[in-house]
Coordinates of C-alpha atoms in Angstrom, one line a residue:
Chain A
M1 CA 67.1 131.0 158.1
L2 CA 66.4 127.9 159.7
D3 CA 68.2 125.0 158.4
M4 CA 65.2 122.3 159.5
P5 CA 63.9 119.8 157.3
E6 CA 59.8 120.7 156.9
T7 CA 58.4 117.0 157.3
R8 CA 59.8 114.3 159.7
D9 CA 60.7 111.1 157.6
A10 CA 58.7 109.3 159.7
V11 CA 59.8 105.5 159.6
A12 CA 58.3 102.7 162.1
D13 CA 61.1 101.7 165.1
K14 CA 64.0 100.5 164.2
I15 CA 63.8 96.5 164.6
G16 CA 67.2 94.4 164.5
E17 CA 65.9 91.0 162.6
P18 CA 65.4 90.8 159.4
I19 CA 61.3 91.6 158.7
I20 CA 59.3 89.4 156.0
D21 CA 56.1 92.2 154.3
V22 CA 53.8 89.5 153.5
D23 CA 51.9 92.4 151.7
V24 CA 52.8 95.3 150.4
H25 CA 51.2 97.3 147.5
P26 CA 53.2 98.9 144.7
G27 CA 51.0 101.7 142.7
L28 CA 51.2 102.8 139.0
A29 CA 52.2 106.3 139.1
S30 CA 49.4 106.4 136.6
A31 CA 48.2 103.9 134.3
D32 CA 50.6 104.7 131.4
E33 CA 53.0 102.5 133.0
I34 CA 51.1 98.9 131.8
R35 CA 50.7 99.9 128.5
P36 CA 53.2 98.6 126.8
Y37 CA 52.2 95.7 128.6
M38 CA 49.4 95.3 126.7
P39 CA 47.4 95.1 123.1
R40 CA 46.7 97.8 121.5
R41 CA 42.9 97.3 121.3
M42 CA 42.9 96.3 124.8
W43 CA 44.8 99.8 126.4
E44 CA 42.4 101.2 124.4
L45 CA 39.6 99.4 126.0
L46 CA 40.6 100.0 129.4
G47 CA 40.4 103.3 128.6
E48 CA 37.7 103.8 127.5
L49 CA 35.8 101.6 130.4
G50 CA 38.1 102.3 132.5
P51 CA 39.0 99.8 135.7
G52 CA 35.9 97.7 136.6
G53 CA 34.4 95.2 138.5
R54 CA 30.7 94.3 139.4
G55 CA 31.0 97.1 142.2
G56 CA 30.3 96.7 145.7
G57 CA 33.7 97.4 147.0
E58 CA 33.4 100.9 147.0
Y59 CA 33.3 102.9 150.1
P60 CA 35.6 106.1 151.2
K61 CA 38.5 104.4 152.7
A62 CA 39.1 107.4 155.3
V63 CA 41.8 108.8 153.2
P64 CA 42.1 109.0 149.3
E65 CA 43.5 105.9 148.1
A66 CA 43.5 104.4 151.3
H67 CA 46.9 106.2 151.2
R68 CA 49.1 106.6 154.9
Q69 CA 49.5 110.3 154.1
D70 CA 53.3 110.7 154.4
A71 CA 53.6 108.0 151.5
A72 CA 53.3 109.6 148.9
P73 CA 56.9 110.5 147.6
A74 CA 56.3 113.8 146.0
P75 CA 52.9 116.0 146.9
G76 CA 49.7 115.0 144.1
Q77 CA 51.8 111.6 144.0
V78 CA 50.6 108.1 144.5
A79 CA 52.0 106.1 147.7
G80 CA 54.4 103.2 146.7
S81 CA 54.8 104.1 142.8
D82 CA 58.1 105.2 143.5
L83 CA 60.8 102.3 144.8
E84 CA 63.3 104.9 146.0
F85 CA 61.0 106.8 148.4
M86 CA 59.8 102.9 149.0
R87 CA 63.4 101.9 150.1
R88 CA 64.0 105.5 152.2
Q89 CA 60.9 105.0 153.9
Y90 CA 59.8 101.4 154.4
L91 CA 63.1 98.8 153.1
D92 CA 65.7 99.9 154.2
P93 CA 65.0 101.2 158.0
L94 CA 62.6 98.4 159.0
N95 CA 65.2 96.1 158.3
I96 CA 63.1 94.3 154.9
R97 CA 64.7 91.0 154.0
Y98 CA 61.2 90.1 151.9
S99 CA 58.3 92.5 150.7
L100 CA 55.4 90.4 148.8
L101 CA 54.2 92.7 146.6
S102 CA 49.8 92.6 146.2
P103 CA 49.3 95.4 143.6
L104 CA 45.5 96.3 143.5
R105 CA 45.0 99.6 141.4
Y106 CA 43.9 98.7 138.3
S107 CA 44.6 94.6 139.0
G108 CA 42.5 93.0 136.4
Q109 CA 41.9 90.1 138.6
T110 CA 37.7 91.0 138.4
E111 CA 37.2 93.3 135.5
N112 CA 34.1 92.4 133.6
N113 CA 35.2 92.0 130.3
P114 CA 37.2 89.1 129.8
D115 CA 39.9 89.9 127.7
L116 CA 40.8 92.9 129.2
A117 CA 40.5 90.9 132.4
V118 CA 43.3 88.5 131.0
A119 CA 45.2 91.7 129.1
V120 CA 45.4 93.8 132.7
C121 CA 46.4 91.0 134.7
Q122 CA 49.2 90.1 132.3
A123 CA 50.3 93.6 132.5
M124 CA 50.9 94.3 136.0
N125 CA 52.2 90.9 136.2
E126 CA 54.9 92.1 133.3
W127 CA 54.7 95.7 135.1
Q128 CA 55.2 93.8 138.8
R129 CA 58.4 92.2 136.8
V130 CA 60.1 94.9 135.2
R131 CA 59.4 98.2 137.4
W132 CA 60.3 95.9 141.2
T133 CA 61.2 92.6 141.8
S134 CA 64.0 92.7 138.9
Q135 CA 65.2 96.5 140.8
D136 CA 65.3 95.2 144.2
Q137 CA 65.9 91.9 144.8
R138 CA 63.8 91.9 148.6
L139 CA 60.6 92.2 146.5
K140 CA 58.3 89.4 145.0
A141 CA 56.3 89.4 143.2
S142 CA 52.5 88.2 142.9
I143 CA 50.6 86.7 139.6
L144 CA 47.7 88.1 139.0
V145 CA 44.9 85.8 137.6
P146 CA 41.1 86.7 136.0
I147 CA 39.6 84.7 138.9
E148 CA 36.5 84.2 137.1
Q149 CA 38.0 82.0 134.1
P150 CA 40.1 79.9 136.6
E151 CA 41.3 78.0 133.1
V152 CA 43.1 80.9 131.7
A153 CA 44.0 81.9 135.1
A154 CA 46.0 78.9 135.4
Q155 CA 47.7 78.5 131.8
I156 CA 48.8 82.1 133.5
I157 CA 50.1 80.3 136.3
E158 CA 51.6 78.1 134.3
G159 CA 53.6 80.7 132.1
W160 CA 55.0 82.0 135.0
A161 CA 56.3 79.0 136.9
D162 CA 59.4 79.4 135.9
T163 CA 60.1 83.0 136.8
P164 CA 61.9 83.0 140.3
D165 CA 60.3 86.9 141.3
F166 CA 57.0 85.7 141.7
A167 CA 56.2 84.0 145.0
Q168 CA 52.9 83.7 145.3
V169 CA 49.3 83.4 143.2
L170 CA 47.1 86.7 144.4
L171 CA 42.9 86.3 144.6
L172 CA 40.5 88.0 146.7
T173 CA 38.0 86.9 148.7
R174 CA 34.8 89.1 147.8
T175 CA 34.8 87.0 144.1
A176 CA 31.0 85.6 142.5
D177 CA 31.1 82.5 144.1
P178 CA 32.8 81.7 147.4
L179 CA 36.3 80.6 146.5
G180 CA 36.5 76.7 147.8
R181 CA 33.8 75.7 144.2
R182 CA 34.7 73.4 142.3
R183 CA 35.0 75.8 139.3
Y184 CA 38.1 77.3 141.0
W185 CA 40.1 74.5 141.1
P186 CA 42.1 74.6 138.0
I187 CA 44.1 78.0 139.7
Y188 CA 44.5 75.9 143.4
E189 CA 46.1 72.8 140.9
A190 CA 48.0 75.2 139.2
A191 CA 49.1 76.5 142.4
E192 CA 49.8 73.8 144.5
R193 CA 51.8 71.6 140.8
H194 CA 54.3 74.6 141.3
G195 CA 54.2 75.2 144.9
F196 CA 53.1 78.8 144.4
P197 CA 50.6 80.1 148.2
V198 CA 47.6 81.5 146.8
A199 CA 47.3 84.4 149.2
I200 CA 44.2 85.4 149.0
H201 CA 43.4 89.7 150.2
V202 CA 40.6 91.3 151.1
F203 CA 38.3 93.7 148.7
G204 CA 36.7 92.4 145.3
S205 CA 33.8 94.0 143.3
P206 CA 31.2 90.7 143.0
G207 CA 28.2 92.8 142.4
H208 CA 26.7 91.7 145.6
A209 CA 27.2 93.6 149.1
P210 CA 30.2 93.9 150.8
T211 CA 28.6 92.1 154.3
P212 CA 26.5 89.8 154.6
A213 CA 24.0 91.7 156.0
G214 CA 23.4 93.7 153.2
W215 CA 24.5 97.1 151.9
P216 CA 26.3 99.3 154.7
S217 CA 26.3 102.7 155.1
Y218 CA 29.6 103.7 156.8
Y219 CA 33.3 102.6 155.7
L220 CA 33.6 101.0 159.6
E221 CA 31.1 98.5 158.4
E222 CA 32.6 98.0 155.1
M223 CA 35.7 97.8 157.1
T224 CA 34.7 95.5 159.7
S225 CA 32.7 92.8 157.8
H226 CA 36.3 91.9 156.3
S227 CA 35.9 89.3 158.5
A228 CA 33.6 87.9 157.8
A229 CA 34.1 87.6 154.2
C230 CA 37.2 85.8 155.0
Q231 CA 35.2 83.7 157.1
G232 CA 33.0 82.6 155.0
M233 CA 35.7 82.4 151.6
I234 CA 38.0 79.7 154.8
A235 CA 34.6 77.9 155.5
S236 CA 34.4 77.0 151.4
F237 CA 37.6 76.0 151.3
V238 CA 37.1 73.6 153.9
A239 CA 33.5 72.3 153.3
E240 CA 33.8 71.9 149.2
G241 CA 36.8 69.5 150.0
V242 CA 39.6 71.7 148.5
F243 CA 42.3 70.7 151.5
E244 CA 41.3 66.9 150.9
R245 CA 42.4 66.9 147.2
F246 CA 45.1 70.1 147.5
P247 CA 46.5 68.4 150.2
T248 CA 49.9 70.4 150.2
L249 CA 47.7 73.2 148.7
K250 CA 49.1 76.8 150.9
I251 CA 46.3 80.0 151.8
V252 CA 47.6 82.7 153.4
S253 CA 44.4 85.3 154.6
L254 CA 45.3 88.5 153.9
E255 CA 44.6 92.1 155.8
G256 CA 41.6 90.2 157.6
G257 CA 43.5 89.8 161.0
F258 CA 42.7 87.1 162.8
A259 CA 41.4 87.1 165.7
W260 CA 37.8 85.7 164.0
L261 CA 39.7 82.8 163.3
P262 CA 39.2 80.3 167.1
S263 CA 35.8 81.2 166.7
L264 CA 35.8 80.5 163.5
E265 CA 37.0 77.1 163.9
W266 CA 35.5 75.9 167.0
R267 CA 32.3 76.4 165.2
M268 CA 33.1 74.2 162.2
D269 CA 34.6 71.8 164.4
R270 CA 31.3 71.1 166.4
A271 CA 28.5 71.4 162.9
F272 CA 31.3 68.9 161.4
D273 CA 30.8 66.4 164.1
R274 CA 26.8 66.9 163.4
F275 CA 26.6 67.4 160.0
R276 CA 29.0 64.8 159.0
S277 CA 27.0 63.0 156.5
E278 CA 26.8 65.8 154.4
M279 CA 30.0 65.7 153.7
R280 CA 31.7 62.5 153.5
H281 CA 34.4 63.7 151.5
L282 CA 36.4 65.2 154.0
K283 CA 38.5 62.7 156.5
M284 CA 39.3 65.5 159.0
R285 CA 37.8 68.1 160.9
P286 CA 37.7 71.8 159.4
S287 CA 40.0 73.2 162.1
E288 CA 43.2 69.9 161.0
Y289 CA 42.4 70.9 157.6
L290 CA 43.0 74.1 158.7
R291 CA 46.1 74.4 160.7
R292 CA 47.7 72.3 157.4
N293 CA 47.0 75.1 155.4
L294 CA 45.9 78.2 156.0
F295 CA 47.9 80.8 157.5
V296 CA 47.2 84.3 158.3
A297 CA 48.9 88.0 157.6
T298 CA 48.5 90.0 160.9
Q299 CA 47.5 93.2 159.4
P300 CA 44.8 94.9 160.7
I301 CA 46.3 93.3 163.7
E302 CA 43.6 93.8 166.2
E303 CA 44.0 95.9 169.2
P304 CA 41.5 95.1 172.6
E305 CA 42.6 97.1 175.2
R306 CA 44.1 94.2 177.2
R307 CA 47.3 93.0 174.8
R308 CA 47.0 89.8 177.1
H309 CA 43.9 89.4 175.2
L310 CA 45.7 89.4 172.0
M311 CA 48.2 87.2 173.2
E312 CA 45.6 84.6 173.7
I313 CA 43.9 84.2 170.4
I314 CA 48.1 83.9 168.8
E315 CA 48.1 81.6 171.6
W316 CA 45.6 79.6 170.4
I317 CA 45.6 79.6 167.0
G318 CA 49.3 78.8 166.7
V319 CA 51.9 80.6 166.8
E320 CA 53.3 79.2 162.9
R321 CA 50.3 80.1 161.7
I322 CA 50.8 84.0 161.5
M323 CA 53.0 85.9 159.6
F324 CA 53.7 89.6 159.6
S325 CA 52.0 92.3 157.9
S326 CA 52.6 96.0 156.8
D327 CA 49.8 96.8 154.3
Y328 CA 52.9 100.0 154.0
P329 CA 51.9 101.9 151.9
H330 CA 48.0 102.2 153.5
W331 CA 46.7 103.8 156.2
D332 CA 46.3 100.9 158.6
F333 CA 49.8 100.4 158.0
D334 CA 50.9 98.1 160.9
D335 CA 54.4 98.8 162.4
P336 CA 56.8 95.3 163.0
A337 CA 58.6 96.8 166.1
R338 CA 55.1 97.8 167.8
V339 CA 52.4 95.4 166.3
L340 CA 52.9 92.2 168.8
P341 CA 52.2 92.1 171.9
G342 CA 55.9 92.3 174.1
R343 CA 55.4 89.0 176.6
I344 CA 55.2 87.2 173.2
G345 CA 59.4 85.8 173.5
S346 CA 61.6 86.3 171.0
E347 CA 61.8 82.9 169.6
A348 CA 57.4 83.9 168.7
R349 CA 58.5 86.8 167.1
T350 CA 61.0 85.6 165.4
K351 CA 58.8 83.0 164.0
I352 CA 55.7 85.4 163.2
L353 CA 58.4 88.7 161.5
S354 CA 60.1 86.0 159.4
G355 CA 60.8 82.4 160.0
N356 CA 56.7 81.0 158.9
A357 CA 57.1 83.1 155.9
M358 CA 60.3 81.6 155.3
R359 CA 58.7 78.0 155.2
V360 CA 55.7 79.0 153.7
Y361 CA 57.2 81.2 150.8
R362 CA 59.9 79.0 150.3
L363 CA 62.7 81.8 150.9
G364 CA 66.1 81.7 152.7
L365 CA 67.4 84.8 154.7
Chain B
M1 CA 63.2 123.4 182.0
K2 CA 64.4 124.8 178.7
R3 CA 63.4 127.5 176.8
H4 CA 64.3 126.8 173.5
V5 CA 63.8 129.9 169.9
V6 CA 63.2 127.5 167.4
A7 CA 61.7 129.9 164.9
T8 CA 60.6 133.3 163.6
R9 CA 57.1 133.8 163.5
A10 CA 56.8 134.9 159.7
E11 CA 58.3 131.2 159.8
V12 CA 55.9 129.4 160.9
D13 CA 52.6 131.9 159.9
R14 CA 54.4 130.9 156.2
A15 CA 52.7 127.9 156.5
G16 CA 50.4 128.7 159.2
R17 CA 53.0 125.2 161.1
K18 CA 56.6 124.4 161.0
L19 CA 58.1 121.4 162.2
V20 CA 61.1 121.9 164.1
E21 CA 63.3 120.0 167.0
A22 CA 64.5 121.6 170.3
D23 CA 65.9 119.8 173.1
G24 CA 66.4 116.4 170.8
K25 CA 63.1 116.4 169.8
P26 CA 60.7 115.8 167.1
I27 CA 58.0 118.9 167.5
A28 CA 55.2 120.7 165.8
L29 CA 54.1 124.4 166.0
F30 CA 50.9 125.4 164.7
R31 CA 49.2 128.3 163.9
L32 CA 45.3 128.7 165.0
G33 CA 44.6 132.4 164.5
G34 CA 46.5 134.8 166.2
E35 CA 48.4 132.1 168.8
Y36 CA 50.9 129.8 168.6
F37 CA 50.7 126.3 169.4
A38 CA 53.7 123.2 170.3
I39 CA 52.6 119.1 171.0
L40 CA 55.7 116.6 170.2
D41 CA 55.6 115.1 166.4
R42 CA 55.8 111.9 167.1
C43 CA 52.0 110.3 167.7
P44 CA 51.1 108.1 170.5
H45 CA 49.6 105.7 168.9
L46 CA 52.2 104.2 166.7
G47 CA 54.8 107.2 166.1
G48 CA 53.5 108.5 162.8
S49 CA 54.9 112.8 161.9
L50 CA 51.2 114.6 163.1
S51 CA 53.2 117.3 161.3
A52 CA 52.8 115.7 158.3
G53 CA 48.7 115.7 158.8
M54 CA 46.3 117.3 157.4
Q55 CA 44.3 120.1 159.8
V56 CA 40.4 119.2 160.5
G57 CA 37.3 120.2 162.5
L58 CA 35.7 119.0 165.6
I59 CA 33.1 117.0 164.0
E60 CA 30.2 116.2 166.9
A61 CA 26.9 115.0 166.8
D62 CA 23.6 114.9 169.8
E63 CA 21.8 112.0 167.1
P64 CA 22.0 109.9 164.0
G65 CA 21.8 113.4 161.6
A66 CA 22.5 116.1 163.4
V67 CA 25.9 116.5 163.2
T68 CA 28.0 119.7 163.9
M69 CA 31.4 121.2 163.1
S70 CA 33.0 123.6 165.1
R71 CA 36.8 125.1 165.7
P72 CA 37.4 124.4 161.6
G73 CA 41.0 123.5 162.1
E74 CA 42.3 123.4 165.4
F75 CA 41.8 118.9 165.1
V76 CA 45.2 117.3 163.5
R77 CA 44.8 114.2 162.7
C78 CA 48.0 111.9 161.8
P79 CA 49.0 110.4 158.5
W80 CA 49.3 107.1 159.4
H81 CA 46.3 105.9 161.3
G82 CA 43.6 109.3 161.3
W83 CA 44.1 109.7 165.3
E84 CA 43.1 113.1 165.6
F85 CA 44.1 115.6 168.5
D86 CA 43.2 118.8 169.7
I87 CA 46.0 121.0 168.8
R88 CA 45.4 123.3 171.8
S89 CA 45.9 120.7 174.2
G90 CA 47.3 117.6 172.5
K91 CA 44.1 115.7 173.8
S92 CA 43.3 112.4 171.6
Y93 CA 39.9 113.4 170.3
C94 CA 39.8 109.5 169.1
D95 CA 40.5 108.4 172.7
P96 CA 40.8 110.7 175.3
E97 CA 41.1 108.4 178.3
R98 CA 44.0 106.9 177.0
F99 CA 46.6 108.5 174.4
K100 CA 47.7 112.2 174.2
A101 CA 50.0 114.2 172.1
R102 CA 52.3 116.2 174.5
D103 CA 52.0 119.6 174.3
F104 CA 55.1 122.2 175.2
A105 CA 54.3 125.6 176.5
V106 CA 54.8 128.5 173.7
H107 CA 55.5 132.0 173.6
C108 CA 56.0 134.3 171.0
L109 CA 58.6 136.9 172.2
T110 CA 60.3 139.8 170.4
G111 CA 64.7 139.8 169.7
R112 CA 64.5 142.3 172.5
E113 CA 63.0 140.2 175.3
L114 CA 65.3 137.1 173.6
A115 CA 68.2 139.5 173.8
E116 CA 68.0 139.5 177.8
G117 CA 67.3 135.9 177.5
P118 CA 68.3 132.6 179.1
Y119 CA 66.8 131.1 176.3
V120 CA 68.6 128.6 173.9
A121 CA 68.9 129.6 170.2
E122 CA 70.0 126.6 169.3
T123 CA 70.4 126.8 165.8
F124 CA 70.1 130.8 164.4
K125 CA 70.9 134.1 165.0
V126 CA 68.1 136.0 166.8
E127 CA 67.7 139.5 165.6
V128 CA 66.6 142.4 167.9
E129 CA 63.9 143.8 165.2
G130 CA 62.0 140.2 164.3
D131 CA 59.4 137.7 166.4
Y132 CA 60.4 134.3 167.7
I133 CA 58.6 131.8 168.5
V134 CA 59.8 130.2 172.4
I135 CA 58.8 126.6 173.9
E136 CA 60.1 124.3 176.4
T137 CA 60.7 121.4 177.1

């Protein structure tokens, strides 16, 4: 018999320097994993209703659960559900120093039932701590909050503020209202007070169409509309004056790519010059707020035919504002060794791969 | 050019595919009908393991709403980003101008033929009775 492995562990290319990855998705092997952290009635209710929201994001994701097909610990298991496997396939070979966890399934953030939303968020917060961050110091958790109940969300942030396992607050781009609205400000007030960046990941089920143009037919349309959702979300933060009220708040845009950002800033600055009388509460131009308060994660990085075009966009945005993210274990995973243009230079590369995240998340290598 | 004996025919037939190694390279072997094909087990896009990919057919449409499918199972879809490659040629279905998975010539030979050489059987002993898969690198 041949003594050969049946599958090859196709890890990403090795890279010499330590990496901070700001978007990784741990998965529940089954919902039972959060049962110990839920009040009994809420657990029953979750069983009766299933996880839910208002709808809008249910497009097929090209592959089941949007998972990389080689990332299941064993056939039929959920990708990202086994720490040992994650270490072997991802944390160790990619030389990961820190990973920011963004749980998406069963996150509770946009549950319709308000009590269930709180219960699931809190159970997932506890689950991250018990199953992940306390087992591996490289992992940092996200505080999940019921986004449509901002006062409650602020209390939840308060409750975890002294637990060093948590590094950020996690929101979603598609919410009932644009996230800059005043009713969401208790979340930002609490986050700023405790020095937590607010990461905003694409997706959500707000009940309206995922694209501003209406309900699409294909996954490609939904996927590419994330950049539109990010732009609407960011314009809202600027226009409502969130950064004027919370000047040290850090917003991190996750999984929306970034090539659209220069154009958004140009347009907003131009419009602002003309419409300033409507927004006297803003003291700086939109791009000035964004340069101070907004950071973008790389994945899914734009892949133009000519890599120099990507390089130009990175220069427009500014290397200091861009942080590496892999999206492991999802199908559109980006490899830190290959994702950045070769001509970027080692200093800028290190900023994107770790330096900027160290600063934003106050992490030490 | 070197010829490597990489598997018995029965081993490939069992699952219709097999991951092997020759010349230090990981190589994905596939069986389509009675033929055997080999491509480098490293996706030219970002390096995913093609031998772990799903096999799919060729999907075409001359106009919206007129979808046809042919050549079932003759394309392999990378488990990472879903790039598809023609198992027969290694050619990318997604972007044939820019991407191609390196392919290797494959032969199916009997142990008796192999005994005459010159073949490199790096990993196991060739028995005269069996049928063997040989690839060129």
